[in-house]
XYZ file of C-alpha atoms in Angstrom:
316
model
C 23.185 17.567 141.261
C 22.209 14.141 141.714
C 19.747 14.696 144.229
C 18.065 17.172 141.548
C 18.663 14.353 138.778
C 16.587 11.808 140.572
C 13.867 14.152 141.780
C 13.388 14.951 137.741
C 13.443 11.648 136.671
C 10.783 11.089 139.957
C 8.364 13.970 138.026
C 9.115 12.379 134.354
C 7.843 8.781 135.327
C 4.760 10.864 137.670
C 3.885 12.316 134.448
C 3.934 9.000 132.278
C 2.018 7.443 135.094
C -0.540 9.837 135.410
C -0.795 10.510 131.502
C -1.341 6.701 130.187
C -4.113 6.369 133.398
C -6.157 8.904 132.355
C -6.109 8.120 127.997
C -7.285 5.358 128.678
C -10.559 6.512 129.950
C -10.634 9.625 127.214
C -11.899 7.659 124.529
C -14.833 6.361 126.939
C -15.402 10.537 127.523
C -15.646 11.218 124.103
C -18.251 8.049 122.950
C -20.447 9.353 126.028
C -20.396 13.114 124.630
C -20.834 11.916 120.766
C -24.326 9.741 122.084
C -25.710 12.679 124.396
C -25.053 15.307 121.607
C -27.047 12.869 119.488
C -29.397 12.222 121.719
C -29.965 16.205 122.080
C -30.421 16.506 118.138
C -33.180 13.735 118.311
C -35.348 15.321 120.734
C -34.940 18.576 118.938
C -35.684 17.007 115.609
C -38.905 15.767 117.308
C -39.584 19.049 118.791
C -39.608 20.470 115.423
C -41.875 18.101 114.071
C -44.296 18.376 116.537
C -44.185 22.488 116.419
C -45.027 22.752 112.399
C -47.601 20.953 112.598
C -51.046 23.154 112.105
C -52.502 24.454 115.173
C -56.157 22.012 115.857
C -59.107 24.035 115.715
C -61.731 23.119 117.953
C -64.652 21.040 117.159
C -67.971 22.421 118.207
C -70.799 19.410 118.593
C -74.514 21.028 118.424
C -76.653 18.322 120.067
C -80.436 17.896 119.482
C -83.084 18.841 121.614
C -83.571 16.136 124.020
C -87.037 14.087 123.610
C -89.744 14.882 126.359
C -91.278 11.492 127.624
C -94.135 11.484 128.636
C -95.150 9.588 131.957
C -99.163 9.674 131.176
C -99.818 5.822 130.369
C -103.216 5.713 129.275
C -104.763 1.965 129.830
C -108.535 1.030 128.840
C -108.368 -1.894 131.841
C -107.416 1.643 133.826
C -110.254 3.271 136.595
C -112.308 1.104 134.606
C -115.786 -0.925 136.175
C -117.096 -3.985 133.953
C -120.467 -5.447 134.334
C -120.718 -8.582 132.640
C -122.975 -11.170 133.461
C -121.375 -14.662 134.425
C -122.775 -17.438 132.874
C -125.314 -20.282 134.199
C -123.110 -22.942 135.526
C -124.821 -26.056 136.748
C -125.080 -26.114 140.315
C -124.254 -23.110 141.090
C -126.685 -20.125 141.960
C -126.133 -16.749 140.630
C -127.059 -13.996 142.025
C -127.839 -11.916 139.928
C -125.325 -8.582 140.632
C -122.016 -7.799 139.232
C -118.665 -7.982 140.831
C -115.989 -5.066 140.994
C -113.193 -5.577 138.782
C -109.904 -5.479 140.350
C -107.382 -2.814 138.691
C -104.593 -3.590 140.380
C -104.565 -7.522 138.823
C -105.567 -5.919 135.742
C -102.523 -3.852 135.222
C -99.826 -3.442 137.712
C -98.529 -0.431 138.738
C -95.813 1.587 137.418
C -92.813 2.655 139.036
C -91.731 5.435 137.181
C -88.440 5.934 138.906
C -87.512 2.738 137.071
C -87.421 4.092 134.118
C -84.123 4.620 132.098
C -83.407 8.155 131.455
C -83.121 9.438 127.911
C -79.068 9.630 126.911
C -79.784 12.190 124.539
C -80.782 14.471 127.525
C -78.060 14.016 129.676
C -75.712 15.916 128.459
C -76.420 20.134 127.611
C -73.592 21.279 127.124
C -70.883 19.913 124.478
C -67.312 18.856 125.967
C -64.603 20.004 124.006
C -61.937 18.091 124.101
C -59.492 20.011 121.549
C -58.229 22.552 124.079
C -55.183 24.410 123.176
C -53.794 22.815 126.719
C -51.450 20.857 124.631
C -49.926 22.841 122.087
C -48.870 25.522 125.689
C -47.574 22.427 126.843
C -45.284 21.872 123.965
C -44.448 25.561 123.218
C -43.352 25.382 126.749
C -41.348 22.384 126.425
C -39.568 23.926 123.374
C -38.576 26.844 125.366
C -36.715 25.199 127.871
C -35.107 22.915 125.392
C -33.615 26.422 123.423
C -32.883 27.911 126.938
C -29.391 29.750 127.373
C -28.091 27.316 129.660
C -26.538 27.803 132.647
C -22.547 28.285 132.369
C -20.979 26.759 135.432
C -17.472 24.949 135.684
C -16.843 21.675 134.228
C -15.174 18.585 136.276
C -13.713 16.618 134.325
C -10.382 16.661 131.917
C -9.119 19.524 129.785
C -6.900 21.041 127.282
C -5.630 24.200 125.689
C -2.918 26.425 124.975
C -1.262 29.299 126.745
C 0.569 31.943 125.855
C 2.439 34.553 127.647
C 5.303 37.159 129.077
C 7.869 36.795 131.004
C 9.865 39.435 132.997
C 13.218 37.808 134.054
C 15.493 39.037 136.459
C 19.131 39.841 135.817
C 21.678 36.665 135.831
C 25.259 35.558 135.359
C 27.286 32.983 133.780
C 30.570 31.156 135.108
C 33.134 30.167 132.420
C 36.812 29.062 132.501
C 37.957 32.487 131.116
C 36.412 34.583 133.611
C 35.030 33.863 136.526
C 31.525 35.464 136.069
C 29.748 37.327 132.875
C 26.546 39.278 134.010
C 23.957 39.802 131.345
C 20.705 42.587 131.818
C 17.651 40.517 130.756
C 15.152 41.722 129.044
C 11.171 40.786 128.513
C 10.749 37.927 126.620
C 7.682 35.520 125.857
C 6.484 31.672 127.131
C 4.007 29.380 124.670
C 2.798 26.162 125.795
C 0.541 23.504 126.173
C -1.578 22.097 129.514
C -3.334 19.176 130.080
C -5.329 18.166 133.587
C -8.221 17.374 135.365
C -10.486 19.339 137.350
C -11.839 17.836 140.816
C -14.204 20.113 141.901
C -12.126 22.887 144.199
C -8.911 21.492 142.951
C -7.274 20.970 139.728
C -4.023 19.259 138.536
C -2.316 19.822 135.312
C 0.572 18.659 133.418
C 2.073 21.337 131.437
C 4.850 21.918 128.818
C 5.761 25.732 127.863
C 8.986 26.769 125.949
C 10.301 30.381 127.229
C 12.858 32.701 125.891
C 14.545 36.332 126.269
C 17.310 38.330 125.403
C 19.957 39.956 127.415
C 21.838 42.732 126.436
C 25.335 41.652 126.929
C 24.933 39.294 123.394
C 23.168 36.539 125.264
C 19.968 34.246 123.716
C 18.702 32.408 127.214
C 15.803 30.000 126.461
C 14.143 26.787 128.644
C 11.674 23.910 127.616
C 10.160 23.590 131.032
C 8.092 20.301 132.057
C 5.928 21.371 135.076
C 3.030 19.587 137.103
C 0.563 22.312 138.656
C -1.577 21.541 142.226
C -4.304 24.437 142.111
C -6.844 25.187 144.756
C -9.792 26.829 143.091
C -11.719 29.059 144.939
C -15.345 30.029 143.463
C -17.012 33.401 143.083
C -20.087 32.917 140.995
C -21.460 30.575 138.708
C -18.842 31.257 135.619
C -15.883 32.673 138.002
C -13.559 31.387 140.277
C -9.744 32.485 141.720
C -7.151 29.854 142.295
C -3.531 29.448 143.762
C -0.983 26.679 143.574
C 2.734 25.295 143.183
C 4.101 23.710 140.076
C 7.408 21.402 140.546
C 9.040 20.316 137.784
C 12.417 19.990 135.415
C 13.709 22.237 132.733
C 15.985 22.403 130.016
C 18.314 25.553 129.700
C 20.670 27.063 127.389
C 22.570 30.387 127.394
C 23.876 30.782 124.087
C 26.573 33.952 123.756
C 29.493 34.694 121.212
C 32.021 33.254 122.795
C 30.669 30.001 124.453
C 27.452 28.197 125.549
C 26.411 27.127 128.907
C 23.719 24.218 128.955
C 21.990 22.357 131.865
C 19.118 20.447 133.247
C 17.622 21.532 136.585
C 14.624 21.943 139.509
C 12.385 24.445 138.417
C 9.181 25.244 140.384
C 6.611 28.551 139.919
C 4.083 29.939 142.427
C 0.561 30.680 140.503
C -1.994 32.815 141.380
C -4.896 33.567 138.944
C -8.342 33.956 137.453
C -10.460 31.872 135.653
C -13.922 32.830 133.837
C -16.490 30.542 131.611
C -17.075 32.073 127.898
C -18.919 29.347 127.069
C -20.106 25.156 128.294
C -16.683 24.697 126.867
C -14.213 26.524 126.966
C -12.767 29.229 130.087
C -10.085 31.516 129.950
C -7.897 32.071 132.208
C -5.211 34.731 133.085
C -2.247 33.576 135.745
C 0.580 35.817 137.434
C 3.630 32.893 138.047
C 7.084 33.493 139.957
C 9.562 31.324 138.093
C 12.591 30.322 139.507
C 15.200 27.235 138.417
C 17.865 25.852 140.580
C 21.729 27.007 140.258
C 24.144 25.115 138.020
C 27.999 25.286 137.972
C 27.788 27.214 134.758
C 24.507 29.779 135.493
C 22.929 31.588 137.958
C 19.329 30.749 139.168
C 16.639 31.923 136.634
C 14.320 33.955 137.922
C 11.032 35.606 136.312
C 7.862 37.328 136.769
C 5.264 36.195 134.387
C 2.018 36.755 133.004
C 0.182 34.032 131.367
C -3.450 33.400 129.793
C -4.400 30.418 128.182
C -7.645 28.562 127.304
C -8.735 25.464 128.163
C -11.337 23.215 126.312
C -13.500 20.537 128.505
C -12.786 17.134 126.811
């Protein structure tokens, strides 16, 4: 009994550990989430914006008939001979005739490839530079933004309820007046809360669940069970994955008859093995088959029980 005092009181202080580590970084979690969901309204504020505004028709530019210049330069000094008589300068004999002209010191020649090119000619055909490019762009855009996205499994902490049956097997009490009192158990119930973190391919939780039943000789048998969970998840798509894993942990019993009560603390621990599926980016549902057993006191039996269990966890 000590032995199975100490190893409680080991999972109790776990528990506290492990619980004030990980508040501590929950309210971080949630300030992230609260500026990305922001964040995500913005841009889809903006998206709207952009999408109501009217569609831009295209502009159509008619351009005038580019000028023909015309390279025929027309000069009178041109493939033109003048005669002229030079004048009677003193000392010097003239002889009478006329000299040739030289055209090409009259007017030099033209290079016509040096010419600049008319800019009103360049250019036939108008650019348009309205395209509905843009507007495909954003529709696109807007459709990926609005896109069913794609439901895989969250890492990170999480939290939800569970709820539950329980099929326990038949027990006994020990009392001073006789020395055993069988009772026939019958299916009862388990509600509950979990708490944990998932790692990737394996999860912890902490968990607390309250179970109770009947048994038919007059006997009320309930337990508040504290229980940590070590699951190994095992994936099978993108939304579904199987798991199995041990809980250890301590709970709380009472066996409450006519005649007398029997109460105790013990070593409980449960083998899991279950399903888990993705309804949504938030929240999974999953549906566990547990064997539950407790240790043996002076005044009960071992409790022992079959159970089927579905709860639904939130990503925090």
């Amino acid at each position: 009994m000590f032995f199975f005092t100490r190893l409680v009181l080991y999972f109790f202080f776990l528990g506290v550990v492990v619980v004030s580590s990980v508040y501590a970084d929950f309210d971080l979690i949630n300030q992230k989430y609260l500026k990305l969901k922001q964040r995500s309204l913005d841009h889809e504020e903006s998206i709207k914006v952009l999408l109501s505004r009217p569609k831009i028709t295209p502009t159509k530019f008619v351009l005038p008939e580019p000028k023909v210049v015309s390279t025929e330069l027309t000069d009178p000094l041109i493939d033109t001979q003048t005669s002229f008589i030079s004048p009677s300068v003193i000392g010097y004999e003239n002889t009478g005739g006329t000299e040739d002209q030289n055209s090409e010191a009259l007017s030099p020649e033209i290079d016509f490839d040096d010419l600049v090119n008319d800019p009103i000619g360049v250019t036939e055909n108008s650019l348009d530079v309205n395209g509905s490019a843009s507007n495909d762009e954003l529709l696109s855009a807007y459709d990926d933004f609005y896109a069913q996205p794609k439901l895989t499994r969250s890492v990170g902490y999480y939290f939800g309820p569970l709820f539950g049956f329980i099929f326990p097997q038949n027990g006994a009490v020990f009392n001073e007046s006789s020395p055993k009192t069988e009772y026939k158990a019958e299916t009862g119930t388990t509600l509950g809360l979990q708490f944990g973190r998932d790692f990737g391919k394996v999860r912890w939780d902490a968990e607390y669940n309250y179970m109770g039943f009947d048994g038919e000789t007059d006997f009320e048998i309930s337990a508040h069970n504290f229980i940590s969970h070590l699951n190994f998840d095992f994936e099978i798509g993108d939304r579904a994955d199987l798991r199995t894993g041990l809980g250890l942990g301590v709970g709380f019993m009472n066996f409450d008859g006519n005649t007398d009560d029997h109460d105790g603390v013990g070593f409980i621990y449960d083998f899991v093995l279950g399903a888990g599926y993705r309804i949504t980016p938030l929240w999974t549902l999953n549906l566990d088959y547990r064997y539950y057993s407790s240790a043996a006191n002076d005044s009960y039996d071992q409790l022992k029980s079959h159970m089927l269990i579905l709860n639904a966890n939130f990503d925090l």
